[in-house]
């Protein structure tokens, strides 16, 4: 008797492009580029006689029509198996979205955590069309968040004094280009990340926007004449003052 899990396993491999063949009572599983994963190998080791028997006794498993008939009868996939969405395809699709978002992502913006669960749930459901629809919604949602984040930065910087807006522009160029001169280069940021970094680093020194360095009441009582330095830079200079 051929057990349903055996036929489901054979059908799943065939759907993924594997060829199963029995030669001289030996089972061969062939794919031009994709080796079996550890779970499939373990299943074959534990059920090899039954798989060979199924292939020998049920020619229907060797035909696409047989596989379609089996599906129409309501057979269910193996637990944890996403029918219709090979793992490699899902990872490639998710990686494509991440690559496109990475090209515009500002470091100061945290990803929306809800989409990780939604994408994982869509992959496990096994509906390819629904899975790719969720990916499109995820990408569109995050792009809207990036645009809103960058609009807020542009609006804030537009209200800064001219001197600080010029500093901001120079800092953005430096973070974007990555060329520090004298043959020194660092990894350049994407334009949004460069603006976000320049904004966050310059904001504490903008009068009325961050730390109020012009107020004598808040200035450190150490007689050091420069009050607009980064705290760590100030500490280093004070050692030699």
Tab-separated table of C-alpha atoms in Angstrom:
chain	number	residue	atom	x	y	z
A	1	UNK	CA	0.000	0.000	0.000
A	2	UNK	CA	1.316	3.467	-0.957
A	3	UNK	CA	0.928	5.958	1.887
A	4	UNK	CA	-0.275	9.520	1.097
A	5	UNK	CA	2.832	11.213	2.577
A	6	UNK	CA	4.996	9.248	0.140
A	7	UNK	CA	3.015	10.356	-2.917
A	8	UNK	CA	2.969	13.919	-1.621
A	9	UNK	CA	6.740	13.891	-1.183
A	10	UNK	CA	7.291	12.563	-4.703
A	11	UNK	CA	4.902	15.133	-6.180
A	12	UNK	CA	6.560	17.979	-4.260
A	13	UNK	CA	9.994	17.046	-5.607
A	14	UNK	CA	8.659	16.803	-9.150
A	15	UNK	CA	6.992	20.213	-8.790
A	16	UNK	CA	10.404	21.620	-7.835
A	17	UNK	CA	11.996	20.206	-10.997
A	18	UNK	CA	13.542	16.996	-9.626
A	19	UNK	CA	13.548	13.767	-11.617
A	20	UNK	CA	12.966	10.567	-9.623
A	21	UNK	CA	14.004	7.299	-11.234
A	22	UNK	CA	14.439	3.677	-10.118
A	23	UNK	CA	17.323	1.813	-11.782
A	24	UNK	CA	18.051	-1.750	-10.664
A	25	UNK	CA	16.135	-1.234	-7.430
A	26	UNK	CA	18.175	1.909	-6.709
A	27	UNK	CA	16.476	5.289	-6.255
A	28	UNK	CA	17.971	8.250	-8.109
A	29	UNK	CA	16.900	11.858	-7.490
A	30	UNK	CA	18.268	14.253	-10.108
A	31	UNK	CA	18.174	18.027	-10.495
A	32	UNK	CA	20.396	20.096	-12.853
A	33	UNK	CA	21.351	22.711	-10.259
A	34	UNK	CA	19.628	22.296	-6.888
A	35	UNK	CA	20.797	19.622	-4.391
A	36	UNK	CA	18.332	18.156	-1.924
A	37	UNK	CA	18.092	19.835	1.463
A	38	UNK	CA	18.739	17.914	4.686
A	39	UNK	CA	15.035	17.423	5.435
A	40	UNK	CA	14.417	15.762	2.074
A	41	UNK	CA	17.505	13.577	2.415
A	42	UNK	CA	16.366	12.398	5.843
A	43	UNK	CA	12.871	11.616	4.549
A	44	UNK	CA	14.345	9.547	1.710
A	45	UNK	CA	16.622	7.612	4.074
A	46	UNK	CA	13.672	6.750	6.301
A	47	UNK	CA	11.232	5.906	3.495
A	48	UNK	CA	13.350	4.721	0.559
A	49	UNK	CA	11.628	1.289	0.111
A	50	UNK	CA	8.182	2.913	0.096
A	51	UNK	CA	9.289	5.594	-2.387
A	52	UNK	CA	10.712	2.973	-4.745
A	53	UNK	CA	7.513	0.939	-4.441
A	54	UNK	CA	5.384	3.998	-5.173
A	55	UNK	CA	7.354	4.815	-8.317
A	56	UNK	CA	7.208	1.226	-9.547
A	57	UNK	CA	3.556	0.556	-8.820
A	58	UNK	CA	1.980	3.933	-9.653
A	59	UNK	CA	2.803	5.172	-13.148
A	60	UNK	CA	0.311	8.000	-12.543
A	61	UNK	CA	2.958	9.694	-10.405
A	62	UNK	CA	5.179	10.074	-13.461
A	63	UNK	CA	2.734	12.245	-15.442
A	64	UNK	CA	1.615	15.872	-14.990
A	65	UNK	CA	-1.991	14.739	-15.416
A	66	UNK	CA	-1.585	12.378	-12.497
A	67	UNK	CA	-0.245	15.150	-10.310
A	68	UNK	CA	-3.133	17.453	-11.248
A	69	UNK	CA	-5.657	14.697	-10.473
A	70	UNK	CA	-4.018	14.104	-7.107
A	71	UNK	CA	-4.296	17.807	-6.243
A	72	UNK	CA	-7.947	17.963	-7.301
A	73	UNK	CA	-8.753	15.192	-4.837
A	74	UNK	CA	-7.787	17.496	-2.000
A	75	UNK	CA	-4.446	16.074	-0.924
A	76	UNK	CA	-2.571	18.256	1.539
A	77	UNK	CA	1.121	19.211	1.534
A	78	UNK	CA	3.688	17.947	3.983
A	79	UNK	CA	3.700	19.927	7.240
A	80	UNK	CA	5.801	23.060	6.822
A	81	UNK	CA	5.957	22.728	3.023
A	82	UNK	CA	4.979	25.867	1.058
A	83	UNK	CA	3.360	24.412	-2.066
A	84	UNK	CA	3.995	26.451	-5.202
A	85	UNK	CA	6.687	28.704	-3.669
A	86	UNK	CA	10.128	27.074	-3.561
A	87	UNK	CA	12.223	28.457	-0.730
A	88	UNK	CA	14.884	29.761	-3.119
A	89	UNK	CA	12.268	31.700	-5.092
A	90	UNK	CA	10.810	33.234	-1.930
A	91	UNK	CA	14.230	34.307	-0.662
A	92	UNK	CA	15.128	35.788	-4.037
A	93	UNK	CA	11.896	37.809	-4.133
A	94	UNK	CA	12.368	39.095	-0.575
A	95	UNK	CA	16.010	39.885	-1.326
A	96	UNK	CA	14.954	41.962	-4.326
A	97	UNK	CA	12.668	44.087	-2.160
A	98	UNK	CA	15.371	44.533	0.474
A	99	UNK	CA	17.913	45.573	-2.172
A	100	UNK	CA	15.588	48.232	-3.587
A	101	UNK	CA	14.686	49.550	-0.141
A	102	UNK	CA	18.341	49.532	0.893
A	103	UNK	CA	19.163	51.882	-1.987
A	104	UNK	CA	16.896	54.581	-0.497
A	105	UNK	CA	16.817	53.733	3.209
A	106	UNK	CA	17.871	56.359	5.815
A	107	UNK	CA	19.643	54.886	8.840
A	108	UNK	CA	17.531	56.885	11.282
A	109	UNK	CA	14.304	55.168	10.208
A	110	UNK	CA	13.417	51.823	11.792
A	111	UNK	CA	11.702	49.193	9.568
A	112	UNK	CA	8.019	48.543	10.213
A	113	UNK	CA	8.076	45.226	12.176
A	114	UNK	CA	4.597	44.110	11.132
A	115	UNK	CA	5.705	43.241	7.598
A	116	UNK	CA	8.101	40.504	8.641
A	117	UNK	CA	5.203	38.514	10.072
A	118	UNK	CA	2.950	39.249	7.088
A	119	UNK	CA	5.567	38.170	4.529
A	120	UNK	CA	6.345	34.987	6.469
A	121	UNK	CA	2.664	34.130	6.750
A	122	UNK	CA	2.110	34.678	3.012
A	123	UNK	CA	5.061	32.430	2.154
A	124	UNK	CA	3.817	29.633	4.398
A	125	UNK	CA	0.320	29.870	2.861
A	126	UNK	CA	1.859	28.789	-0.441
A	127	UNK	CA	-0.164	31.019	-2.787
A	128	UNK	CA	2.376	32.537	-5.174
A	129	UNK	CA	0.120	35.365	-6.377
A	130	UNK	CA	-0.844	36.366	-2.831
A	131	UNK	CA	2.794	36.164	-1.709
A	132	UNK	CA	4.013	38.558	-4.399
A	133	UNK	CA	1.060	40.858	-3.689
A	134	UNK	CA	2.151	41.090	-0.037
A	135	UNK	CA	5.707	41.880	-1.151
A	136	UNK	CA	4.431	44.735	-3.326
A	137	UNK	CA	2.340	46.119	-0.461
A	138	UNK	CA	5.325	45.867	1.883
A	139	UNK	CA	7.631	47.713	-0.503
A	140	UNK	CA	5.055	50.426	-1.246
A	141	UNK	CA	4.365	50.934	2.479
A	142	UNK	CA	8.036	51.298	3.361
A	143	UNK	CA	8.643	53.693	0.452
A	144	UNK	CA	5.830	55.902	1.757
A	145	UNK	CA	7.451	55.882	5.205
A	146	UNK	CA	10.837	56.804	3.710
A	147	UNK	CA	9.288	59.658	1.734
A	148	UNK	CA	7.514	60.993	4.831
A	149	UNK	CA	10.737	60.756	6.858
A	150	UNK	CA	12.762	62.640	4.237
A	151	UNK	CA	10.036	65.282	3.787
A	152	UNK	CA	10.184	65.973	7.522
A	153	UNK	CA	13.972	66.440	7.313
A	154	UNK	CA	13.715	68.797	4.324
A	155	UNK	CA	11.054	70.837	6.118
A	156	UNK	CA	13.147	71.088	9.288
A	157	UNK	CA	16.357	72.059	7.503
A	158	UNK	CA	14.526	74.724	5.482
A	159	UNK	CA	13.896	76.559	8.761
A	160	UNK	CA	17.546	76.553	9.867
A	161	UNK	CA	19.792	79.634	9.665
A	162	UNK	CA	21.738	79.987	6.404
A	163	UNK	CA	25.058	79.033	8.004
A	164	UNK	CA	23.699	75.690	9.212
A	165	UNK	CA	21.950	74.938	5.943
A	166	UNK	CA	25.291	75.415	4.167
A	167	UNK	CA	26.979	73.122	6.688
A	168	UNK	CA	24.220	70.585	6.147
A	169	UNK	CA	24.764	70.622	2.358
A	170	UNK	CA	28.519	70.126	2.775
A	171	UNK	CA	28.028	67.255	5.215
A	172	UNK	CA	25.550	65.536	2.902
A	173	UNK	CA	28.022	65.755	0.029
A	174	UNK	CA	30.787	64.290	2.187
A	175	UNK	CA	28.697	61.368	3.463
A	176	UNK	CA	27.391	60.646	-0.033
A	177	UNK	CA	30.740	60.841	-1.843
A	178	UNK	CA	32.877	59.052	0.720
A	179	UNK	CA	36.059	60.715	-0.592
A	180	UNK	CA	37.965	62.181	2.343
A	181	UNK	CA	40.934	63.408	0.270
A	182	UNK	CA	44.599	62.394	0.388
A	183	UNK	CA	43.653	58.994	-0.997
A	184	UNK	CA	41.315	58.193	1.888
A	185	UNK	CA	37.889	56.883	0.947
A	186	UNK	CA	35.083	55.360	2.973
A	187	UNK	CA	31.830	53.700	1.966
A	188	UNK	CA	29.522	56.342	0.551
A	189	UNK	CA	25.931	56.416	1.776
A	190	UNK	CA	22.863	56.572	-0.418
A	191	UNK	CA	21.461	60.134	-0.760
A	192	UNK	CA	18.703	59.651	1.816
A	193	UNK	CA	21.042	58.034	4.334
A	194	UNK	CA	23.561	60.865	3.810
A	195	UNK	CA	20.911	63.520	4.481
A	196	UNK	CA	19.570	61.645	7.492
A	197	UNK	CA	23.068	61.288	9.018
A	198	UNK	CA	23.950	64.954	8.380
A	199	UNK	CA	20.647	66.053	9.911
A	200	UNK	CA	21.038	63.963	13.065
A	201	UNK	CA	24.666	65.000	13.613
A	202	UNK	CA	24.095	68.718	13.011
A	203	UNK	CA	20.742	69.103	14.775
A	204	UNK	CA	22.149	69.407	18.353
A	205	UNK	CA	24.160	72.470	17.302
A	206	UNK	CA	21.400	74.407	15.534
A	207	UNK	CA	20.310	77.346	17.742
A	208	UNK	CA	16.829	76.833	19.073
A	209	UNK	CA	16.554	73.340	17.579
A	210	UNK	CA	18.847	71.147	19.628
A	211	UNK	CA	21.117	71.937	22.532
A	212	UNK	CA	21.065	75.694	23.294
A	213	UNK	CA	24.808	76.348	23.311
A	214	UNK	CA	24.388	80.142	23.293
A	215	UNK	CA	22.917	80.292	26.791
A	216	UNK	CA	25.458	81.244	29.495
A	217	UNK	CA	23.355	79.435	32.075
A	218	UNK	CA	23.894	76.097	30.314
A	219	UNK	CA	27.519	76.637	29.272
A	220	UNK	CA	30.060	74.517	31.228
A	221	UNK	CA	31.876	76.555	33.894
A	222	UNK	CA	35.387	75.713	32.685
A	223	UNK	CA	36.337	78.999	30.907
A	224	UNK	CA	36.731	77.121	27.639
A	225	UNK	CA	35.751	79.618	24.895
A	226	UNK	CA	34.317	77.112	22.398
A	227	UNK	CA	30.826	75.932	23.251
A	228	UNK	CA	29.629	74.359	20.002
A	229	UNK	CA	31.882	71.297	19.975
A	230	UNK	CA	30.844	67.691	20.278
A	231	UNK	CA	31.127	66.621	23.963
A	232	UNK	CA	33.827	64.043	23.204
A	233	UNK	CA	35.843	66.535	21.141
A	234	UNK	CA	35.490	69.097	23.906
A	235	UNK	CA	36.720	66.605	26.505
A	236	UNK	CA	39.840	65.802	24.463
A	237	UNK	CA	40.716	69.499	23.981
A	238	UNK	CA	40.139	70.325	27.640
A	239	UNK	CA	42.881	67.895	28.620
A	240	UNK	CA	45.394	70.222	26.961
A	241	UNK	CA	43.718	73.549	27.771
